[in-house]
mmCIF file of C-alpha atoms and ligand atoms in Angstrom:
data_model
loop_
_atom_site.group_PDB
_atom_site.id
_atom_site.type_symbol
_atom_site.label_atom_id
_atom_site.label_comp_id
_atom_site.label_asym_id
_atom_site.label_seq_id
_atom_site.Cartn_x
_atom_site.Cartn_y
_atom_site.Cartn_z
ATOM 1 C CA MET A 15 -35.606 0.492 19.809
ATOM 2 C CA ARG A 16 -32.173 1.357 18.516
ATOM 3 C CA SER A 17 -29.920 -1.593 17.927
ATOM 4 C CA TRP A 18 -26.749 -1.969 19.956
ATOM 5 C CA ARG A 19 -24.748 -1.350 16.787
ATOM 6 C CA CYS A 20 -26.317 2.044 16.387
ATOM 7 C CA TYR A 21 -25.645 2.729 20.038
ATOM 8 C CA PHE A 22 -22.111 1.513 19.599
ATOM 9 C CA SER A 23 -21.494 3.776 16.610
ATOM 10 C CA ARG A 24 -22.590 6.753 18.779
ATOM 11 C CA LEU A 25 -20.113 5.685 21.403
ATOM 12 C CA MET A 26 -17.442 5.487 18.753
ATOM 13 C CA ARG A 27 -18.157 9.061 17.654
ATOM 14 C CA LEU A 28 -17.968 10.153 21.274
ATOM 15 C CA SER A 29 -14.700 8.282 21.587
ATOM 16 C CA VAL A 30 -13.248 10.173 18.622
ATOM 17 C CA ARG A 31 -14.309 13.483 20.212
ATOM 18 C CA TRP A 32 -12.780 12.397 23.505
ATOM 19 C CA VAL A 33 -9.530 11.576 21.754
ATOM 20 C CA ARG A 34 -9.550 15.007 20.092
ATOM 21 C CA LEU A 35 -10.032 16.681 23.469
ATOM 22 C CA CYS A 36 -7.519 14.459 25.217
ATOM 23 C CA PRO A 37 -4.984 16.575 27.175
ATOM 24 C CA HIS A 38 -2.163 14.021 26.738
ATOM 25 C CA ARG A 39 -1.191 14.911 23.241
ATOM 26 C CA GLY A 40 2.054 14.559 21.364
ATOM 27 C CA GLN A 41 4.190 17.307 20.001
ATOM 28 C CA ASN A 42 1.911 17.815 16.985
ATOM 29 C CA ASN A 43 -1.168 18.002 19.194
ATOM 30 C CA ARG A 44 -2.191 14.622 17.787
ATOM 31 C CA PRO A 45 -2.757 11.567 19.929
ATOM 32 C CA SER A 46 -0.348 8.734 19.357
ATOM 33 C CA LEU A 47 -1.465 5.464 17.861
ATOM 34 C CA LEU A 48 -1.107 3.855 21.271
ATOM 35 C CA GLN A 49 -3.352 6.506 22.886
ATOM 36 C CA GLN A 50 -5.952 6.094 20.148
ATOM 37 C CA SER A 51 -5.913 2.311 20.488
ATOM 38 C CA TRP A 52 -6.149 2.560 24.269
ATOM 39 C CA SER A 53 -9.113 4.965 24.175
ATOM 40 C CA TYR A 54 -10.808 2.890 21.480
ATOM 41 C CA GLY A 55 -10.372 -0.282 23.519
ATOM 42 C CA ARG A 56 -11.618 1.458 26.657
ATOM 43 C CA VAL A 57 -14.780 2.649 24.937
ATOM 44 C CA VAL A 58 -15.384 -0.807 23.513
ATOM 45 C CA PHE A 59 -14.816 -2.401 26.911
ATOM 46 C CA ASN A 60 -17.001 0.115 28.746
ATOM 47 C CA SER A 61 -19.741 -0.086 26.171
ATOM 48 C CA LEU A 62 -20.083 -3.784 26.922
ATOM 49 C CA TYR A 63 -20.807 -2.990 30.581
ATOM 50 C CA PHE A 64 -22.692 0.307 30.496
ATOM 51 C CA ASN A 65 -24.868 -0.243 27.457
ATOM 52 C CA ILE A 66 -28.371 -1.042 28.702
ATOM 53 C CA LEU A 67 -28.869 -3.288 25.671
ATOM 54 C CA THR A 68 -25.849 -5.412 26.508
ATOM 55 C CA ASN A 69 -26.348 -9.106 26.977
ATOM 56 C CA TRP A 70 -24.196 -12.190 26.504
ATOM 57 C CA ASP A 71 -25.047 -12.354 22.796
ATOM 58 C CA THR A 72 -23.709 -8.823 22.359
ATOM 59 C CA VAL A 73 -20.563 -9.624 24.309
ATOM 60 C CA LEU A 74 -19.913 -12.783 22.286
ATOM 61 C CA ASP A 75 -20.714 -10.939 19.046
ATOM 62 C CA SER A 76 -18.161 -8.268 19.973
ATOM 63 C CA ILE A 77 -15.521 -10.833 20.874
ATOM 64 C CA PHE A 78 -16.028 -12.728 17.620
ATOM 65 C CA GLU A 79 -16.402 -9.588 15.489
ATOM 66 C CA PRO A 80 -12.728 -9.621 14.322
ATOM 67 C CA ILE A 81 -13.079 -13.293 13.344
ATOM 68 C CA TYR A 82 -16.310 -12.572 11.427
ATOM 69 C CA TRP A 83 -14.606 -9.644 9.742
ATOM 70 C CA LEU A 84 -11.635 -11.808 8.757
ATOM 71 C CA VAL A 85 -13.810 -14.659 7.437
ATOM 72 C CA ASP A 86 -16.064 -12.259 5.505
ATOM 73 C CA ASN A 87 -13.136 -10.439 3.927
ATOM 74 C CA LEU A 88 -11.278 -13.650 3.113
ATOM 75 C CA THR A 89 -14.418 -15.113 1.523
ATOM 76 C CA ARG A 90 -14.911 -11.904 -0.469
ATOM 77 C CA TRP A 91 -11.308 -12.034 -1.653
ATOM 78 C CA PHE A 92 -11.413 -15.776 -2.329
ATOM 79 C CA GLY A 93 -14.590 -15.201 -4.351
ATOM 80 C CA VAL A 94 -12.555 -13.422 -7.054
ATOM 81 C CA VAL A 95 -9.969 -16.234 -7.011
ATOM 82 C CA PHE A 96 -12.700 -18.881 -7.226
ATOM 83 C CA VAL A 97 -14.361 -17.178 -10.210
ATOM 84 C CA CYS A 98 -10.986 -17.053 -12.009
ATOM 85 C CA LEU A 99 -10.492 -20.731 -11.108
ATOM 86 C CA VAL A 100 -13.877 -21.729 -12.588
ATOM 87 C CA ILE A 101 -13.082 -19.830 -15.799
ATOM 88 C CA ALA A 102 -9.543 -21.268 -16.036
ATOM 89 C CA LEU A 103 -10.557 -24.891 -15.332
ATOM 90 C CA THR A 104 -13.564 -24.769 -17.671
ATOM 91 C CA SER A 105 -11.466 -23.182 -20.439
ATOM 92 C CA SER A 106 -8.742 -25.813 -20.007
ATOM 93 C CA VAL A 107 -11.305 -28.636 -20.365
ATOM 94 C CA VAL A 108 -12.822 -26.994 -23.468
ATOM 95 C CA VAL A 109 -9.364 -26.587 -25.050
ATOM 96 C CA ILE A 110 -8.483 -30.259 -24.376
ATOM 97 C CA VAL A 111 -11.828 -31.406 -25.812
ATOM 98 C CA TYR A 112 -11.273 -29.330 -28.976
ATOM 99 C CA LEU A 113 -7.638 -30.346 -29.422
ATOM 100 C CA CYS A 114 -7.650 -33.982 -28.255
ATOM 101 C CA VAL A 115 -11.133 -35.507 -28.011
ATOM 102 C CA LEU A 116 -13.066 -33.979 -30.925
ATOM 103 C CA PRO A 117 -10.387 -34.696 -33.624
ATOM 104 C CA LEU A 118 -10.359 -38.343 -32.522
ATOM 105 C CA ILE A 119 -14.176 -38.484 -32.629
ATOM 106 C CA VAL A 120 -14.233 -36.936 -36.109
ATOM 107 C CA ARG A 121 -11.568 -39.394 -37.361
ATOM 108 C CA THR A 122 -13.029 -42.587 -35.929
ATOM 109 C CA TYR A 123 -16.796 -42.219 -35.300
ATOM 110 C CA PRO A 124 -19.631 -42.637 -37.852
ATOM 111 C CA ALA A 125 -21.361 -39.512 -39.157
ATOM 112 C CA HIS A 126 -24.431 -39.633 -36.884
ATOM 113 C CA TRP A 127 -22.252 -39.870 -33.755
ATOM 114 C CA ILE A 128 -20.106 -36.981 -34.946
ATOM 115 C CA LEU A 129 -23.255 -34.873 -35.411
ATOM 116 C CA TRP A 130 -24.505 -35.846 -31.960
ATOM 117 C CA HIS A 131 -21.222 -34.896 -30.271
ATOM 118 C CA LEU A 132 -20.966 -31.587 -32.134
ATOM 119 C CA GLY A 133 -24.613 -30.689 -31.479
ATOM 120 C CA TYR A 134 -24.875 -31.768 -27.841
ATOM 121 C CA GLY A 135 -21.402 -30.570 -26.846
ATOM 122 C CA HIS A 136 -21.922 -27.067 -28.204
ATOM 123 C CA TRP A 137 -25.469 -26.721 -26.829
ATOM 124 C CA ASN A 138 -24.172 -27.747 -23.386
ATOM 125 C CA LEU A 139 -21.180 -25.403 -23.591
ATOM 126 C CA VAL A 140 -23.314 -22.398 -24.605
ATOM 127 C CA ASN A 141 -25.663 -23.031 -21.677
ATOM 128 C CA ILE A 142 -22.788 -23.342 -19.203
ATOM 129 C CA VAL A 143 -21.165 -20.093 -20.335
ATOM 130 C CA PHE A 144 -24.450 -18.156 -20.526
ATOM 131 C CA HIS A 145 -25.809 -19.255 -17.132
ATOM 132 C CA TYR A 146 -22.495 -18.779 -15.345
ATOM 133 C CA TYR A 147 -22.071 -15.289 -16.784
ATOM 134 C CA LYS A 148 -25.633 -14.340 -15.807
ATOM 135 C CA ALA A 149 -25.345 -15.895 -12.321
ATOM 136 C CA VAL A 150 -22.161 -13.897 -11.624
ATOM 137 C CA THR A 151 -23.296 -10.575 -13.089
ATOM 138 C CA THR A 152 -26.998 -10.497 -12.113
ATOM 139 C CA SER A 153 -27.776 -8.850 -8.801
ATOM 140 C CA PRO A 154 -29.738 -11.251 -6.578
ATOM 141 C CA GLY A 155 -32.002 -8.356 -5.489
ATOM 142 C CA ARG A 156 -31.448 -5.975 -2.566
ATOM 143 C CA SER A 157 -33.813 -4.869 0.132
ATOM 144 C CA PRO A 158 -35.149 -1.356 -0.662
ATOM 145 C CA GLN A 159 -33.138 1.307 1.148
ATOM 146 C CA GLU A 160 -35.793 4.014 1.005
ATOM 147 C CA LYS A 161 -39.175 3.938 2.689
ATOM 148 C CA CYS A 162 -41.759 2.144 0.570
ATOM 149 C CA GLU A 163 -45.027 0.288 0.925
ATOM 150 C CA ILE A 164 -43.923 -3.299 1.421
ATOM 151 C CA PRO A 165 -45.048 -5.781 4.023
ATOM 152 C CA THR A 166 -42.094 -5.924 6.365
ATOM 153 C CA VAL A 167 -41.361 -8.924 8.517
ATOM 154 C CA THR A 168 -38.524 -7.475 10.556
ATOM 155 C CA ILE A 169 -35.738 -4.883 10.545
ATOM 156 C CA CYS A 170 -32.187 -5.836 9.617
ATOM 157 C CA LYS A 171 -29.935 -5.172 12.621
ATOM 158 C CA LYS A 172 -26.957 -4.473 10.373
ATOM 159 C CA CYS A 173 -28.442 -2.464 7.470
ATOM 160 C CA ILE A 174 -31.164 -0.836 9.653
ATOM 161 C CA VAL A 175 -33.676 -1.254 6.819
ATOM 162 C CA PRO A 176 -36.970 -3.162 6.652
ATOM 163 C CA LYS A 177 -36.601 -6.800 5.645
ATOM 164 C CA PRO A 178 -39.405 -8.204 3.466
ATOM 165 C CA ALA A 179 -40.357 -11.868 3.772
ATOM 166 C CA ARG A 180 -37.668 -14.369 2.665
ATOM 167 C CA THR A 181 -35.007 -11.636 2.782
ATOM 168 C CA HIS A 182 -31.816 -12.310 4.731
ATOM 169 C CA HIS A 183 -28.663 -10.378 5.444
ATOM 170 C CA CYS A 184 -25.459 -11.545 3.741
ATOM 171 C CA SER A 185 -22.451 -10.612 5.846
ATOM 172 C CA ILE A 186 -20.087 -11.100 2.880
ATOM 173 C CA CYS A 187 -22.017 -8.820 0.479
ATOM 174 C CA ASN A 188 -22.905 -6.685 3.532
ATOM 175 C CA THR A 189 -26.475 -6.177 2.381
ATOM 176 C CA CYS A 190 -29.932 -7.695 2.659
ATOM 177 C CA VAL A 191 -30.710 -10.075 -0.230
ATOM 178 C CA LEU A 192 -34.215 -10.848 -1.505
ATOM 179 C CA LYS A 193 -35.171 -14.532 -1.241
ATOM 180 C CA MET A 194 -31.602 -15.279 -0.255
ATOM 181 C CA ASP A 195 -30.525 -18.848 -0.868
ATOM 182 C CA HIS A 196 -26.830 -18.677 0.026
ATOM 183 C CA HIS A 197 -23.631 -16.777 -0.739
ATOM 184 C CA CYS A 198 -21.767 -18.705 -3.424
ATOM 185 C CA PRO A 199 -17.967 -18.157 -3.469
ATOM 186 C CA TRP A 200 -17.792 -19.826 -6.906
ATOM 187 C CA LEU A 201 -19.947 -16.986 -8.255
ATOM 188 C CA ASN A 202 -18.568 -14.344 -5.885
ATOM 189 C CA ASN A 203 -22.220 -13.370 -5.562
ATOM 190 C CA CYS A 204 -25.250 -14.135 -3.481
ATOM 191 C CA VAL A 205 -27.869 -16.456 -4.909
ATOM 192 C CA GLY A 206 -31.220 -14.745 -4.491
ATOM 193 C CA HIS A 207 -34.513 -13.915 -6.162
ATOM 194 C CA PHE A 208 -33.151 -12.549 -9.454
ATOM 195 C CA ASN A 209 -30.319 -15.031 -10.144
ATOM 196 C CA HIS A 210 -31.559 -18.253 -8.542
ATOM 197 C CA ARG A 211 -32.595 -19.695 -11.916
ATOM 198 C CA TYR A 212 -29.217 -18.845 -13.484
ATOM 199 C CA PHE A 213 -27.375 -20.468 -10.578
ATOM 200 C CA PHE A 214 -29.422 -23.669 -10.686
ATOM 201 C CA SER A 215 -29.287 -23.960 -14.490
ATOM 202 C CA PHE A 216 -25.521 -23.459 -14.367
ATOM 203 C CA CYS A 217 -25.207 -26.296 -11.812
ATOM 204 C CA VAL A 218 -27.344 -28.591 -13.984
ATOM 205 C CA TYR A 219 -25.546 -27.799 -17.256
ATOM 206 C CA MET A 220 -22.095 -27.967 -15.677
ATOM 207 C CA THR A 221 -22.890 -31.368 -14.135
ATOM 208 C CA MET A 222 -24.259 -32.586 -17.487
ATOM 209 C CA GLY A 223 -21.160 -31.263 -19.276
ATOM 210 C CA CYS A 224 -18.818 -33.025 -16.845
ATOM 211 C CA ILE A 225 -20.755 -36.300 -17.120
ATOM 212 C CA TYR A 226 -20.678 -35.964 -20.906
ATOM 213 C CA CYS A 227 -16.909 -35.364 -20.935
ATOM 214 C CA SER A 228 -16.113 -38.197 -18.540
ATOM 215 C CA ILE A 229 -18.263 -40.691 -20.463
ATOM 216 C CA SER A 230 -17.046 -39.567 -23.913
ATOM 217 C CA ALA A 231 -13.388 -39.605 -22.898
ATOM 218 C CA LYS A 232 -13.569 -42.782 -20.773
ATOM 219 C CA ASP A 233 -11.892 -45.138 -23.301
ATOM 220 C CA MET A 234 -9.306 -42.517 -24.229
ATOM 221 C CA PHE A 235 -8.592 -41.994 -20.526
ATOM 222 C CA PHE A 236 -7.907 -45.723 -19.939
ATOM 223 C CA ASP A 237 -5.639 -45.843 -23.018
ATOM 224 C CA ALA A 238 -3.796 -42.744 -21.808
ATOM 225 C CA TYR A 239 -3.540 -44.157 -18.283
ATOM 226 C CA ASN A 240 -2.030 -47.430 -19.558
ATOM 227 C CA ALA A 241 0.384 -45.469 -21.749
ATOM 228 C CA ILE A 242 1.508 -43.353 -18.764
ATOM 229 C CA GLU A 243 1.970 -46.536 -16.693
ATOM 230 C CA SER A 244 4.205 -47.910 -19.435
ATOM 231 C CA TYR A 245 6.550 -44.878 -19.158
ATOM 232 C CA TYR A 246 8.166 -46.653 -16.192
ATOM 233 C CA GLN A 247 8.767 -49.989 -17.937
ATOM 234 C CA THR A 248 12.223 -51.022 -19.015
ATOM 235 C CA PRO A 249 12.930 -50.388 -21.772
ATOM 236 C CA PRO A 250 10.477 -47.463 -21.850
ATOM 237 C CA PRO A 251 8.270 -47.199 -24.971
ATOM 238 C CA GLN A 252 9.160 -44.477 -27.392
ATOM 239 C CA PHE A 253 6.576 -41.704 -27.065
ATOM 240 C CA THR A 254 7.075 -38.248 -28.501
ATOM 241 C CA SER A 255 6.623 -35.229 -26.201
ATOM 242 C CA ASP A 256 3.345 -34.401 -28.017
ATOM 243 C CA GLU A 257 2.040 -37.894 -27.297
ATOM 244 C CA LYS A 258 3.006 -37.593 -23.644
ATOM 245 C CA LEU A 259 1.233 -34.241 -23.427
ATOM 246 C CA PHE A 260 -1.812 -35.829 -25.081
ATOM 247 C CA HIS A 261 -1.877 -38.647 -22.482
ATOM 248 C CA LYS A 262 -1.520 -36.277 -19.541
ATOM 249 C CA SER A 263 -4.166 -33.920 -20.897
ATOM 250 C CA LEU A 264 -6.674 -36.774 -21.168
ATOM 251 C CA LEU A 265 -5.836 -37.924 -17.643
ATOM 252 C CA TYR A 266 -6.376 -34.363 -16.323
ATOM 253 C CA LEU A 267 -9.632 -34.005 -18.280
ATOM 254 C CA TRP A 268 -11.133 -37.241 -17.021
ATOM 255 C CA VAL A 269 -10.110 -36.863 -13.370
ATOM 256 C CA LEU A 270 -11.313 -33.237 -13.228
ATOM 257 C CA THR A 271 -14.650 -33.758 -14.983
ATOM 258 C CA SER A 272 -15.448 -36.962 -13.034
ATOM 259 C CA SER A 273 -14.685 -35.300 -9.690
ATOM 260 C CA VAL A 274 -16.721 -32.197 -10.522
ATOM 261 C CA ALA A 275 -19.591 -34.350 -11.835
ATOM 262 C CA VAL A 276 -19.805 -36.182 -8.494
ATOM 263 C CA ALA A 277 -19.395 -33.111 -6.243
ATOM 264 C CA LEU A 278 -21.532 -30.692 -8.242
ATOM 265 C CA GLY A 279 -24.046 -33.430 -9.027
ATOM 266 C CA GLY A 280 -24.648 -33.931 -5.299
ATOM 267 C CA LEU A 281 -25.092 -30.193 -4.770
ATOM 268 C CA THR A 282 -27.454 -29.952 -7.749
ATOM 269 C CA ILE A 283 -29.628 -32.796 -6.442
ATOM 270 C CA TRP A 284 -29.780 -31.085 -3.048
ATOM 271 C CA HIS A 285 -30.916 -27.821 -4.631
ATOM 272 C CA ALA A 286 -33.448 -29.716 -6.770
ATOM 273 C CA VAL A 287 -34.952 -31.143 -3.567
ATOM 274 C CA LEU A 288 -35.139 -27.641 -2.050
ATOM 275 C CA ILE A 289 -36.800 -26.225 -5.183
ATOM 276 C CA THR A 290 -39.334 -29.063 -5.174
ATOM 277 C CA ARG A 291 -40.179 -28.169 -1.562
ATOM 278 C CA GLY A 292 -40.321 -24.439 -2.317
ATOM 279 C CA GLU A 293 -37.577 -23.657 0.185
ATOM 280 C CA THR A 294 -34.285 -21.798 -0.003
ATOM 281 C CA SER A 295 -31.163 -23.111 1.751
ATOM 282 C CA VAL A 296 -31.638 -20.544 4.532
ATOM 283 C CA GLU A 297 -35.322 -21.427 4.928
ATOM 284 C CA ARG A 298 -34.425 -25.112 5.067
ATOM 285 C CA HIS A 299 -32.640 -24.532 8.395
ATOM 286 C CA ILE A 300 -35.339 -22.204 9.739
ATOM 287 C CA ASN A 301 -38.171 -24.536 8.685
ATOM 288 C CA ARG A 302 -36.474 -27.588 10.161
ATOM 289 C CA LYS A 303 -36.361 -25.894 13.574
ATOM 290 C CA GLU A 304 -39.943 -24.705 13.214
ATOM 291 C CA ARG A 305 -41.089 -28.167 12.136
ATOM 292 C CA LYS A 306 -39.447 -29.669 15.237
ATOM 293 C CA ARG A 307 -40.937 -27.026 17.549
ATOM 294 C CA LEU A 308 -44.463 -27.485 16.210
ATOM 295 C CA ARG A 309 -44.180 -31.275 16.354
ATOM 296 C CA LEU A 310 -43.501 -31.038 20.079
ATOM 297 C CA ILE A 311 -46.785 -29.193 20.604
ATOM 298 C CA GLY A 312 -48.684 -31.570 18.323
ATOM 299 C CA LYS A 313 -48.834 -29.411 15.212
ATOM 300 C CA VAL A 314 -47.607 -29.866 11.657
ATOM 301 C CA PHE A 315 -45.530 -27.240 9.923
ATOM 302 C CA ARG A 316 -46.477 -26.232 6.382
ATOM 303 C CA ASN A 317 -44.128 -24.170 4.281
ATOM 304 C CA PRO A 318 -46.164 -21.053 3.384
ATOM 305 C CA TYR A 319 -44.186 -20.412 0.172
ATOM 306 C CA THR A 320 -44.632 -23.746 -1.575
ATOM 307 C CA GLN A 321 -47.104 -23.807 -4.461
ATOM 308 C CA GLY A 322 -46.836 -27.561 -5.027
ATOM 309 C CA SER A 323 -43.869 -29.465 -6.475
ATOM 310 C CA ILE A 324 -44.551 -28.889 -10.194
ATOM 311 C CA ASN A 325 -45.581 -25.251 -9.701
ATOM 312 C CA ASN A 326 -42.427 -24.568 -7.705
ATOM 313 C CA TRP A 327 -40.386 -25.654 -10.726
ATOM 314 C CA LYS A 328 -42.538 -23.602 -13.090
ATOM 315 C CA ILE A 329 -42.085 -20.541 -10.859
ATOM 316 C CA LEU A 330 -38.306 -21.012 -10.725
ATOM 317 C CA PHE A 331 -37.937 -21.350 -14.503
ATOM 318 C CA GLY A 332 -40.672 -18.811 -15.328
ATOM 319 C CA VAL A 333 -42.636 -21.405 -17.303
ATOM 320 C CA GLU A 334 -46.094 -20.080 -18.188
ATOM 321 C CA LYS A 335 -46.865 -22.255 -21.231
ATOM 322 C CA THR A 336 -45.554 -25.568 -22.589
ATOM 323 C CA SER A 337 -43.213 -24.025 -25.170
ATOM 324 C CA HIS A 338 -41.391 -22.228 -22.336
ATOM 325 C CA TRP A 339 -39.870 -25.557 -21.258
ATOM 326 C CA ILE A 340 -37.826 -25.311 -24.453
ATOM 327 C CA SER A 341 -37.374 -21.576 -24.891
ATOM 328 C CA ARG A 342 -36.782 -20.751 -21.211
ATOM 329 C CA VAL A 343 -35.275 -23.936 -19.776
ATOM 330 C CA LEU A 344 -33.376 -25.700 -22.549
ATOM 331 C CA LEU A 345 -32.221 -22.531 -24.292
ATOM 332 C CA PRO A 346 -30.507 -19.457 -22.809
ATOM 333 C CA SER A 347 -33.124 -16.903 -21.795
ATOM 334 C CA THR A 348 -32.912 -13.602 -19.934
ATOM 335 C CA HIS A 349 -36.553 -13.410 -18.794
ATOM 336 C CA PRO A 350 -36.951 -12.044 -15.242
ATOM 337 C CA PRO A 351 -38.354 -14.202 -12.433
ATOM 338 C CA ARG A 352 -42.007 -14.027 -11.442
ATOM 339 C CA GLY A 353 -42.700 -11.306 -8.867
ATOM 340 C CA ASP A 354 -40.546 -8.580 -7.394
ATOM 341 C CA GLY A 355 -39.113 -10.625 -4.517
ATOM 342 C CA LEU A 356 -40.691 -8.221 -1.995
ATOM 343 C CA THR A 357 -44.169 -9.698 -1.714
ATOM 344 C CA TRP A 358 -45.283 -13.308 -1.939
ATOM 345 C CA ASP A 359 -48.590 -14.970 -2.647
ATOM 346 C CA CYS A 360 -48.764 -16.589 0.780
ATOM 347 C CA PRO A 361 -48.363 -14.540 3.963
ATOM 348 C CA PRO A 362 -45.067 -15.320 5.665
ATOM 349 C CA LEU A 363 -46.762 -16.304 8.902
ATOM 350 C CA ARG A 364 -46.731 -19.635 10.605
ATOM 351 C CA GLN A 365 -50.472 -19.480 11.251
ATOM 352 C CA ASP A 366 -51.310 -22.185 8.761
ATOM 353 C CA ALA A 367 -49.620 -24.792 10.873
ATOM 354 C CA VAL A 368 -52.579 -26.962 11.653
ATOM 355 C CA ASN A 369 -53.290 -29.174 14.585
ATOM 356 C CA THR A 370 -53.579 -32.728 13.419
ATOM 357 C CA ILE A 371 -53.989 -34.439 16.753
HETATM 358 ZN ZN1 ZN B 423 -29.050 -6.329 6.140
HETATM 359 ZN ZN1 ZN B 424 -23.585 -12.501 -0.384
#
């Protein structure tokens, strides 16, 4: 059965032909913008009534289409701004740490603490930069456009291509994404089969980096805060402009890293729970509904894609032997994920929901 969109696009082509044949033409034998808009609107309006596939969902979809279009385009545009923001904010924190925090650590801390800060700080920074770069630039995996031998669950109404299991359409990327988790504006990219590990590792390392910065700079922050408070005393203490800049930089560093640590930490924990369950964010919503539906008829829902908590983590990180926990989790690694994202070990059917009553 052809989707209403396909039917609608045929109507649009007919509309264009009708406009070309329209007898009420301007001096240049071209319809005016008003005539074009009127005929376009008429076809849209009529298509809602005369299309045999029309139902209330279609009507509401059509009414909200401009809003969807606006939201999708704004999100796409904001994605670029958000990526620039992540790069700018992270760079500013790194610059402040190098110029303000590290010199103080080197001057005042004992040697073993200096080594710890240099070693941990740089390892964390390298992981943040690597995983963010890979999460932004790695394609999450698209649904195959040409005909191929894959078990198809359904057909995408928008792309008109087969959708393998766990694949969902992203209206912002305007394509079907393999094992789609969500569209992340901070990456300006979808999180899917091929970049899920990069996304999650970035969240973990960024949270760890922010916690590290806020703990390391805590005492300096309180000193800087007290100094800034004293600016308003009479007579004001004599601080040079460099000292004032130093105080404000530390204040900015601590407030930013603490806020990000809390917000991103919460998101990271949520994704860790999903990974443990073997679910994506999209599947979480679908499975919750399915779980509720089956409970009402006395059955228990089992997620067909979970391989057990520990195995789910091993699959995400591509851990096949013990040393991989270091080489593939703690160090930057470009190894691909297990599988092609088209087929899965367990069939994507709900038949293994078992009756427990
Ligand atoms: Zn699609
Ligand atoms: Zn997307």
